Short mmCIF file of C-alpha atoms and ligand atoms in Angstrom, two decimals:
data_model
loop_
_atom_site.label_atom_id
_atom_site.label_comp_id
_atom_site.label_asym_id
_atom_site.label_seq_id
_atom_site.Cartn_x
_atom_site.Cartn_y
_atom_site.Cartn_z
CA MET A 13 138.16 93.28 170.18
CA HIS A 14 140.52 91.61 167.80
CA ARG A 15 137.79 89.10 167.00
CA SER A 16 135.12 91.75 166.33
CA GLY A 17 137.54 93.65 164.04
CA TYR A 18 138.01 90.47 162.02
CA ARG A 19 134.24 89.98 161.84
CA MET A 20 133.76 93.52 160.63
CA MET A 21 136.33 93.04 157.92
CA LEU A 22 134.70 89.76 156.89
CA THR A 23 131.28 91.41 156.79
CA ARG A 24 132.64 94.24 154.68
CA ARG A 25 134.16 91.76 152.22
CA ILE A 26 130.89 89.79 151.96
CA LEU A 27 128.98 92.98 151.30
CA GLN A 28 131.47 94.04 148.65
CA ILE A 29 131.10 90.66 146.95
CA VAL A 30 127.28 90.93 147.03
CA VAL A 31 127.41 94.40 145.47
CA ILE A 32 129.90 93.27 142.79
CA CYS A 33 127.67 90.25 142.00
CA CYS A 34 124.68 92.58 141.59
CA PHE A 35 126.56 94.68 139.04
CA ALA A 36 127.97 91.62 137.29
CA LEU A 37 124.40 90.36 136.81
CA VAL A 38 123.58 93.65 135.17
CA CYS A 39 126.67 94.11 133.05
CA VAL A 40 127.52 90.66 131.71
CA PRO A 41 125.76 90.09 128.37
CA ARG A 42 123.56 87.05 128.21
CA ALA A 43 124.53 84.21 125.90
CA VAL A 44 122.72 84.48 122.61
CA PHE A 45 121.28 81.31 121.19
CA ALA A 46 118.72 82.86 118.90
CA HIS A 47 119.17 82.98 115.16
CA GLY A 48 117.07 83.70 112.11
CA LEU A 49 114.39 86.25 112.83
CA ILE A 50 114.30 87.40 116.42
CA ALA A 51 111.44 88.97 118.36
CA GLY A 52 111.06 92.71 118.23
CA GLY A 53 108.73 94.37 115.74
CA ALA A 54 107.93 93.35 112.19
CA GLN A 55 110.90 92.01 110.27
CA VAL A 56 111.08 91.97 106.50
CA ILE A 57 113.27 89.79 104.36
CA GLU A 58 113.60 89.50 100.60
CA VAL A 59 114.05 86.03 99.20
CA ASP A 60 113.89 84.26 95.84
CA ALA A 61 111.72 81.19 96.35
CA GLY A 62 112.05 79.17 93.16
CA ARG A 63 111.26 81.58 90.33
CA TYR A 64 109.44 84.03 92.58
CA PRO A 65 111.01 86.91 94.45
CA LEU A 66 109.04 87.39 97.67
CA ARG A 67 108.94 89.94 100.43
CA ILE A 68 108.14 88.21 103.70
CA GLU A 69 107.19 90.15 106.80
CA VAL A 70 107.13 88.28 110.08
CA GLN A 71 105.91 89.60 113.40
CA VAL A 72 107.84 87.40 115.83
CA PRO A 73 106.00 87.15 119.16
CA THR A 74 107.42 86.89 122.66
CA GLY A 75 106.26 84.08 124.93
CA ALA A 76 103.83 81.25 124.15
CA PRO A 77 101.14 80.12 123.51
CA THR A 78 100.46 82.89 121.07
CA THR A 79 99.95 83.68 117.38
CA LEU A 80 102.59 84.50 114.80
CA THR A 81 101.57 86.76 111.94
CA ALA A 82 103.33 86.58 108.57
CA ARG A 83 102.63 88.41 105.31
CA VAL A 84 103.94 87.42 101.90
CA TRP A 85 104.16 89.96 99.06
CA PRO A 86 104.86 88.61 95.59
CA VAL A 87 107.39 91.06 94.10
CA GLN A 88 106.30 89.91 90.64
CA HIS A 89 102.96 88.44 89.56
CA PHE A 90 102.51 84.72 89.90
CA GLU A 91 101.87 82.80 86.72
CA GLY A 92 98.09 82.26 86.73
CA ALA A 93 96.36 81.54 89.99
CA ALA A 94 98.69 80.47 92.76
CA SER A 95 98.71 79.27 96.30
CA VAL A 96 100.97 80.24 99.14
CA SER A 97 101.17 78.06 102.22
CA LEU A 98 102.87 78.41 105.56
CA LYS A 99 103.74 75.53 107.84
CA ALA A 100 105.26 76.53 111.18
CA THR A 101 107.10 73.66 112.88
CA HIS A 102 108.68 73.73 116.33
CA VAL A 103 112.19 72.41 115.66
CA ASN A 104 112.46 70.31 118.85
CA SER A 105 108.96 68.91 119.32
CA GLN A 106 107.91 68.87 115.63
CA VAL A 107 104.53 70.34 116.67
CA PHE A 108 103.19 72.29 113.70
CA ASP A 109 100.40 74.50 112.42
CA GLU A 110 99.70 75.25 108.75
CA GLN A 111 97.61 77.49 106.54
CA LEU A 112 96.98 77.87 102.84
CA VAL A 113 96.09 81.09 100.98
CA PHE A 114 94.90 81.19 97.35
CA VAL A 115 96.03 84.09 95.17
CA PRO A 116 93.65 84.68 92.21
CA GLU A 117 95.12 85.11 88.75
CA GLY A 118 96.57 88.52 87.89
CA GLN A 119 96.19 89.88 91.39
CA HIS A 120 98.90 91.31 93.54
CA THR A 121 97.40 89.86 96.70
CA ILE A 122 99.30 89.85 99.96
CA ALA A 123 98.95 86.48 101.65
CA VAL A 124 98.39 86.91 105.39
CA PHE A 125 98.94 84.05 107.83
CA ASP A 126 98.22 83.64 111.54
CA VAL A 127 99.72 80.44 112.88
CA ALA A 128 99.59 79.05 116.40
CA ILE A 129 102.83 79.10 118.37
CA THR A 130 102.44 76.58 121.20
CA SER A 131 105.83 76.92 122.88
CA VAL A 132 108.92 79.09 122.92
CA GLY A 133 112.07 78.12 121.02
CA THR A 134 113.10 77.90 117.38
CA TRP A 135 110.41 77.50 114.74
CA ASP A 136 110.92 76.81 111.05
CA LEU A 137 108.48 78.73 108.85
CA LEU A 138 108.15 76.78 105.61
CA PHE A 139 106.62 78.95 102.88
CA VAL A 140 105.61 77.16 99.67
CA VAL A 141 104.50 79.01 96.54
CA ARG A 142 102.81 76.92 93.83
CA ASP A 143 101.66 78.49 90.56
CA SER A 144 99.17 77.30 87.90
CA ARG A 145 101.94 75.40 86.09
CA ASP A 146 102.66 73.53 89.30
CA GLN A 147 106.01 75.22 89.64
CA GLU A 148 107.08 75.37 93.20
CA GLY A 149 109.24 77.69 95.25
CA ILE A 150 110.11 76.98 98.84
CA VAL A 151 111.87 78.83 101.63
CA VAL A 152 112.33 77.93 105.28
CA VAL A 153 112.70 80.96 107.52
CA PRO A 154 113.91 80.22 111.05
CA VAL A 155 112.48 82.32 113.85
CA THR A 156 113.25 82.30 117.55
CA VAL A 157 110.36 82.87 119.94
CA PRO A 158 111.88 83.87 123.29
CA GLU A 159 110.39 83.52 126.76
CA THR A 160 108.52 86.53 128.02
CA SER A 161 110.99 87.95 130.46
CA ALA A 162 111.00 90.77 132.95
CA PRO A 163 113.18 93.80 132.08
CA PRO A 164 116.83 92.83 132.50
CA LEU A 165 117.45 94.74 135.73
CA THR A 166 114.46 93.42 137.67
CA ILE A 167 116.32 90.79 139.74
CA PRO A 168 119.36 92.91 140.75
CA LEU A 169 117.00 95.78 141.61
CA PHE A 170 114.93 93.49 143.85
CA VAL A 171 118.12 92.20 145.51
CA ALA A 172 119.29 95.76 146.23
CA PHE A 173 115.91 96.78 147.65
CA GLY A 174 115.79 93.54 149.67
CA LEU A 175 119.18 94.27 151.27
CA LEU A 176 118.10 97.82 151.99
CA ALA A 177 114.93 96.59 153.67
CA ILE A 178 116.87 94.02 155.75
CA THR A 179 119.42 96.55 157.03
CA LEU A 180 116.70 99.08 157.86
CA THR A 181 114.55 96.48 159.65
CA ALA A 182 117.55 95.15 161.56
CA SER A 183 118.56 98.62 162.72
CA ILE A 184 115.01 99.13 164.07
CA VAL A 185 114.79 95.72 165.80
CA TRP A 186 118.31 95.91 167.31
CA PRO A 187 118.98 99.64 167.75
CA THR A 188 122.09 99.06 169.92
CA PRO A 189 123.93 96.20 168.29
CA ALA A 190 127.30 94.65 169.00
CA PRO A 191 130.22 96.59 167.47
CA TRP A 192 130.63 94.16 164.56
CA LEU A 193 126.91 94.47 163.77
CA LYS A 194 127.25 98.25 163.69
CA GLY A 195 129.63 97.93 160.78
CA LEU A 196 127.20 95.63 159.04
CA TYR A 197 124.40 98.19 159.44
CA ALA A 198 126.52 101.07 158.16
CA HIS A 199 128.12 99.27 155.22
CA GLY A 200 125.05 97.22 154.36
CA PHE A 201 122.85 100.28 154.39
CA THR A 202 125.27 102.35 152.25
CA ALA A 203 125.97 99.56 149.76
CA SER A 204 122.32 98.59 149.25
CA LEU A 205 121.18 102.21 149.04
CA VAL A 206 123.81 103.05 146.40
CA SER A 207 122.99 99.85 144.44
CA ALA A 208 119.26 100.56 144.57
CA LEU A 209 119.75 104.16 143.41
CA VAL A 210 122.09 103.24 140.53
CA LEU A 211 120.01 100.25 139.40
CA GLY A 212 116.78 102.21 139.78
CA GLY A 213 118.21 105.00 137.64
CA VAL A 214 119.32 102.63 134.90
CA TYR A 215 115.98 100.81 135.13
CA VAL A 216 114.17 104.05 134.37
CA TRP A 217 116.55 104.90 131.48
CA PRO A 218 117.08 101.44 129.94
CA SER A 219 118.98 102.84 126.94
CA VAL A 220 122.08 102.88 129.15
CA VAL A 221 121.79 99.14 129.69
CA VAL A 222 120.97 98.34 126.08
CA GLU A 223 124.32 99.87 125.22
CA TRP A 224 126.11 97.50 127.60
CA ARG A 225 124.16 94.44 126.68
CA THR A 226 124.55 94.54 122.92
CA PRO A 227 125.56 90.97 122.08
CA THR A 228 129.05 91.04 120.63
CA ASN A 229 130.10 87.46 120.29
CA GLN A 230 133.00 87.97 117.92
CA SER A 231 134.15 84.42 118.52
CA ARG A 232 132.09 83.14 115.60
CA PRO A 233 134.56 82.69 112.75
CA TYR A 234 134.07 82.92 109.03
CA ALA A 235 131.80 80.55 107.20
CA THR A 236 132.76 78.63 104.10
CA ALA A 237 130.39 78.02 101.22
CA VAL A 238 130.30 74.92 99.05
CA MET A 239 128.57 75.85 95.77
CA ALA A 240 127.24 73.22 93.40
CA VAL A 241 125.01 73.49 90.35
CA ASP A 242 122.38 70.80 89.87
CA THR A 243 119.98 70.49 86.91
CA ARG A 244 118.23 73.80 87.58
CA ALA A 245 119.49 75.44 90.73
CA LEU A 246 122.58 76.68 92.50
CA MET A 247 122.88 74.91 95.83
CA ILE A 248 124.91 76.61 98.55
CA GLU A 249 125.95 74.79 101.71
CA LEU A 250 127.38 76.85 104.54
CA TYR A 251 129.89 75.43 107.00
CA ASP A 252 131.59 76.87 110.03
CA GLY A 253 135.18 77.76 109.16
CA ALA A 254 136.60 76.41 112.43
CA THR A 255 134.63 73.22 113.03
CA GLY A 256 133.37 72.17 109.61
CA LEU A 257 129.87 71.80 111.04
CA PRO A 258 126.90 73.25 109.11
CA ALA A 259 126.55 76.98 109.76
CA ASP A 260 122.90 77.79 110.27
CA ASP A 261 123.08 80.91 112.40
CA LEU A 262 122.48 83.65 109.84
CA VAL A 263 120.56 86.74 110.84
CA PRO A 264 119.00 89.16 108.37
CA HIS A 265 121.13 92.08 107.28
CA HIS A 266 119.89 94.63 104.78
CA GLN A 267 116.57 92.75 104.72
CA ALA A 268 117.81 89.33 103.64
CA LEU A 269 119.48 86.29 105.18
CA MET A 270 121.80 86.05 102.18
CA HIS A 271 122.59 88.49 99.38
CA MET A 272 124.13 87.04 96.26
CA VAL A 273 125.77 88.91 93.37
CA MET A 274 126.50 86.90 90.23
CA ILE A 275 128.53 88.43 87.38
CA GLU A 276 129.15 86.52 84.16
CA LYS A 277 132.81 86.72 83.16
CA THR A 278 132.37 87.56 79.45
CA SER A 279 128.95 89.14 78.99
CA GLN A 280 129.02 90.77 82.44
CA THR A 281 125.43 89.71 82.98
CA PHE A 282 124.72 91.00 86.49
CA LEU A 283 122.40 89.55 89.06
CA HIS A 284 121.61 90.53 92.65
CA ALA A 285 119.47 87.83 94.23
CA HIS A 286 118.54 86.35 97.61
CA PRO A 287 118.90 82.56 97.75
CA ALA A 288 116.26 80.76 99.81
CA ARG A 289 117.14 78.72 102.87
CA ILE A 290 115.65 75.30 102.19
CA ALA A 291 117.23 73.22 104.98
CA THR A 292 119.72 73.54 107.82
CA GLY A 293 122.62 75.60 106.42
CA VAL A 294 121.47 74.96 102.82
CA TYR A 295 120.42 77.71 100.40
CA SER A 296 119.09 77.39 96.88
CA TYR A 297 118.69 79.70 93.90
CA ASP A 298 116.72 78.78 90.75
CA LEU A 299 118.87 79.24 87.62
CA THR A 300 116.22 78.33 85.01
CA ASN A 301 115.94 81.87 83.66
CA ILE A 302 119.62 82.74 83.93
CA PRO A 303 121.70 82.67 80.71
CA ASN A 304 124.41 80.03 80.49
CA GLY A 305 127.91 81.15 81.39
CA THR A 306 130.71 81.25 83.92
CA TYR A 307 129.72 83.34 86.89
CA ASP A 308 131.70 84.91 89.69
CA VAL A 309 129.52 84.52 92.77
CA ALA A 310 129.77 86.69 95.88
CA LEU A 311 127.63 85.85 98.92
CA GLU A 312 127.12 88.49 101.57
CA LEU A 313 125.87 87.23 104.90
CA GLU A 314 126.00 87.85 108.62
CA ARG A 315 126.30 85.25 111.37
CA ILE A 316 124.68 86.15 114.66
CA GLY A 317 126.85 88.24 116.97
CA SER A 318 129.39 88.68 114.21
CA GLY A 319 130.01 91.16 111.42
CA SER A 320 128.99 90.60 107.83
CA GLN A 321 131.27 88.66 105.51
CA ILE A 322 131.62 87.96 101.80
CA LEU A 323 132.21 84.44 100.46
CA ARG A 324 133.24 84.05 96.85
CA GLY A 325 133.29 81.31 94.26
CA THR A 326 132.85 80.56 90.57
CA ILE A 327 130.17 78.42 88.95
CA GLU A 328 129.65 77.04 85.45
CA TRP A 329 126.02 77.12 84.32
CA VAL A 330 125.08 75.29 81.12
CA GLY A 331 121.62 73.93 81.95
CA SER A 332 119.56 76.85 80.66
CA ASP A 333 117.63 77.16 77.40
CA LEU A 334 118.97 80.71 77.32
CA PRO A 335 122.31 80.66 75.49
CA ALA A 336 125.29 82.53 76.84
CA ARG A 337 125.07 86.24 76.08
CA ALA A 338 127.42 88.06 73.73
CA PRO A 339 130.48 89.73 75.27
CA ALA A 340 129.61 93.05 76.88
CA THR A 341 130.16 96.04 74.63
CA ARG A 342 132.73 98.44 75.91
CA ARG A 343 131.28 101.46 77.67
CA SER A 344 132.92 104.85 77.81
CA PRO A 345 134.09 105.73 81.32
CA VAL A 346 132.19 108.05 83.68
CA PRO A 347 131.08 110.87 83.26
CA ALA A 348 128.51 109.26 81.03
CA GLU A 349 124.80 108.91 80.35
CA TYR A 350 123.10 105.57 80.00
CA THR A 351 119.54 104.99 78.84
CA GLN A 352 117.31 102.15 79.92
CA ASN A 353 113.75 102.08 78.58
CA ASP A 354 112.41 105.61 79.19
CA LEU A 355 114.91 106.42 81.94
CA THR A 356 118.25 108.16 81.60
CA PHE A 357 120.97 107.75 84.21
CA ALA A 358 123.51 110.56 84.34
CA ILE A 359 126.62 109.33 86.17
CA THR A 360 129.24 111.87 87.21
CA THR A 361 131.95 112.24 89.83
CA SER A 362 132.35 115.25 92.13
CA ASN A 363 136.13 114.97 92.02
CA VAL A 364 138.70 113.40 89.69
CA PRO A 365 138.94 109.72 90.76
CA ARG A 366 142.42 109.20 92.21
CA VAL A 367 144.00 106.24 93.98
CA GLY A 368 143.23 106.14 97.69
CA MET A 369 141.15 109.32 97.63
CA PRO A 370 137.43 109.09 98.42
CA THR A 371 135.61 109.61 95.14
CA THR A 372 131.99 110.74 95.13
CA ILE A 373 129.93 109.16 92.36
CA ASN A 374 126.61 110.86 91.61
CA VAL A 375 123.77 109.12 89.84
CA ALA A 376 120.80 111.20 88.64
CA VAL A 377 117.71 109.50 87.22
CA ILE A 378 115.77 111.40 84.56
CA ARG A 379 112.56 110.51 82.68
CA ASP A 380 111.60 112.52 79.55
CA GLY A 381 114.00 115.29 80.53
CA ASN A 382 112.60 115.61 84.09
CA PRO A 383 114.02 114.20 87.30
CA VAL A 384 111.99 111.21 88.56
CA PRO A 385 109.97 112.17 91.68
CA ALA A 386 111.71 109.75 94.03
CA LEU A 387 114.23 106.98 94.29
CA GLU A 388 112.65 104.49 96.65
CA TYR A 389 114.23 102.57 99.48
CA TRP A 390 115.31 99.10 98.50
CA LEU A 391 116.86 96.77 101.07
CA GLY A 392 116.93 99.71 103.45
CA MET A 393 118.87 102.12 101.18
CA ARG A 394 118.19 104.50 98.34
CA GLY A 395 120.86 102.90 96.24
CA HIS A 396 123.44 100.12 96.07
CA MET A 397 126.64 100.08 94.05
CA ILE A 398 128.75 97.02 93.34
CA VAL A 399 132.40 97.75 92.49
CA ARG A 400 134.72 95.29 90.79
CA ASP A 401 138.09 95.56 89.17
CA VAL A 402 138.43 94.15 85.65
CA GLN A 403 140.24 91.02 86.91
CA GLY A 404 137.42 90.41 89.38
CA SER A 405 139.72 90.27 92.42
CA LEU A 406 138.24 93.33 94.16
CA PHE A 407 134.60 93.19 95.18
CA GLY A 408 132.92 96.10 96.95
CA HIS A 409 129.31 96.74 97.97
CA VAL A 410 128.75 100.47 98.54
CA HIS A 411 125.58 102.00 99.95
CA ALA A 412 124.16 105.36 98.97
CA ALA A 413 125.34 108.15 101.24
CA GLY A 414 122.69 109.75 103.43
CA ALA A 415 119.94 108.59 105.75
CA MET A 416 119.06 104.92 105.85
CA ASN A 417 115.53 103.74 106.34
CA ASP A 418 114.65 100.16 107.05
CA ASP A 419 110.90 100.64 106.75
CA PHE A 420 109.35 98.18 104.40
CA GLN A 421 107.30 100.73 102.56
CA PRO A 422 109.43 102.97 100.38
CA VAL A 423 109.38 106.55 101.58
CA ALA A 424 108.05 108.75 98.81
CA GLN A 425 110.38 111.62 99.39
CA ALA A 426 111.71 113.86 96.69
CA GLY A 427 115.20 112.99 95.51
CA HIS A 428 116.25 111.77 92.12
CA THR A 429 119.98 111.50 92.80
CA VAL A 430 122.08 109.16 94.88
CA GLN A 431 125.70 109.52 95.85
CA PHE A 432 128.27 106.85 96.58
CA VAL A 433 131.68 107.43 98.14
CA TYR A 434 134.50 104.95 97.55
CA ALA A 435 138.30 105.06 97.64
CA PHE A 436 139.75 102.96 94.81
CA PRO A 437 143.02 101.15 95.60
CA ARG A 438 144.73 101.04 92.16
CA ALA A 439 145.05 103.22 89.07
CA GLN A 440 142.97 101.27 86.58
CA GLU A 441 139.44 100.81 85.30
CA TYR A 442 136.69 99.61 87.57
CA GLN A 443 133.30 98.16 86.70
CA LEU A 444 130.34 99.56 88.61
CA TRP A 445 126.74 98.44 88.83
CA VAL A 446 124.35 100.95 90.38
CA GLN A 447 121.01 99.65 91.62
CA VAL A 448 118.05 101.87 92.44
CA GLN A 449 114.30 101.39 92.70
CA VAL A 450 111.83 103.56 90.75
CA ASN A 451 108.07 102.88 90.83
CA GLY A 452 108.64 99.55 92.54
CA GLN A 453 111.01 98.39 89.82
CA ILE A 454 114.65 97.63 90.54
CA LEU A 455 116.98 99.04 87.89
CA THR A 456 120.60 98.07 87.40
CA VAL A 457 122.94 100.38 85.51
CA PRO A 458 126.43 99.21 84.56
CA ALA A 459 129.21 101.79 84.28
CA VAL A 460 132.97 101.99 83.94
CA LEU A 461 135.16 104.31 85.99
CA SER A 462 138.76 105.16 85.24
CA VAL A 463 140.94 105.88 88.28
CA GLN A 464 144.20 107.83 87.98
CA GLU A 465 147.42 107.68 89.96
CU1 CU B 501 120.55 91.87 98.36
#
C-alpha cells in the first residue's frame, strides 16, 4: 500500500513535468539568428548606392530551393543608359546566382530580378548600379531564408494528443488496473485533455502565441561607429559596444537599415540619407555632391531584437568641388511661412511652446494659394521632423502624429497638413527640419522655434 502510494506520487510528478515541458516548448521564445531582411511579405528599404538613391523591394522566401524576387526603383533618373545587376551569394557555401537588367536612357524602369535560392541560411544580395559614365554604386543587402517550418505549436499539440490517446487506449485494454495505474489513468487523462484543449485553442487563434513569442533579446548592447572620410565617401564601421567585434546584425526600421542625418555646423546644410552596406558591418555614403564643411552626423539604426539607437560623430569634408556654403541666414521663429519653389509651408504651433510641455507643431503645405492634394508617405510616415538645439547637443527625430502606413506606394489620401508633438527640455531656440513628400519629391523645410520658460 505504502509502495503503491509512492508510485502514484511519482507518476503524478512525472505527468506534471511532462505537462510543464509541453508549455515550456510553447512559451519559450526561440533564439533568433536571422538578421537583415527576414521572410514575411515584401520588404522595402531605401538606400543610397553611390550617387543613386534606390528603393529596393525584396520578397524573402521561406524554405529552399526556391526563387527570390527583388525589384529596384531608381528614385532619381540614372545618367544615360544604365545597368543594374543582382548577385545573390549564400554566405556559407558561396553558391551564387546573378542577373543583369539594362535600363534605357531617360526611363524610370523598375529592374526586376528572380534569382535561384538553393539552400536556406543567410544570403548576401549584391546590387550594382552602373551608369553611362561608368559610375558605380553598390549595396549588399543581407537576407535570411529560414527553413519551412510547421506552425509553432504543432509538436506540443501532437504530444498532448499522443498522451490522450495512450491513456484512453490503456484504460480500454486494462479496464481494472492496479491502484497505482488508476491514478495514472485519471491524472494522465486529465492532464493530456487539458493540454490538448489549451494548445488546440491557441493553435486556432495563433495571435495569442505571436504575442508571447515576440523576440525580445534586449541583451544586445549599443553599437559604436567609427567614421572616416576617404577621397569621396564617408565610411562607417559598426562595432559591438561590449565585444568590439563587427556589428552586422541590423534590421530595417522605417524602411532602411541605416538612417543618417548630416548637418553642417555653419551653413546648416541638412541631409537625410541612407548609407549602403558594402561589407560585413561596413556602410558607405558617397560625398561627391555634398558641399565641403564640418558636419555633425547622427546615425539611426536598430540591431535585431533590440530597440533603435542613435550614434553620433563629426566629420570634416574637404574633398568636394562644391565649396562650403555661406553661413545660414537667420530665420524668424515659428509661426512663420517659408517658400520653396512654388510651395509655401505655413508652420504654426497649437500652443505656446513651453519647457517640458508637449508642443504641437503644425505644417501646412500650400501651392498657388491652395492646399496640396496630399502629403505622401515617406519611410512609412507622412512627415519627419529633426529637432536640434543650437549647440547641437540635443538630437530628436519626431514622426508626424496620426496613422502610420508602411506600404511602399504612397497613399493618395487628402491631407495637406502634418502635426508633430514634442516636449522641449530647455528655454531656448531650437532648429527644426521638417521633411515631407509631395508628388514623389522629398522636401526639407528648416525652421526655428523659440521655447519659453
Ligand atoms: Cu531615413
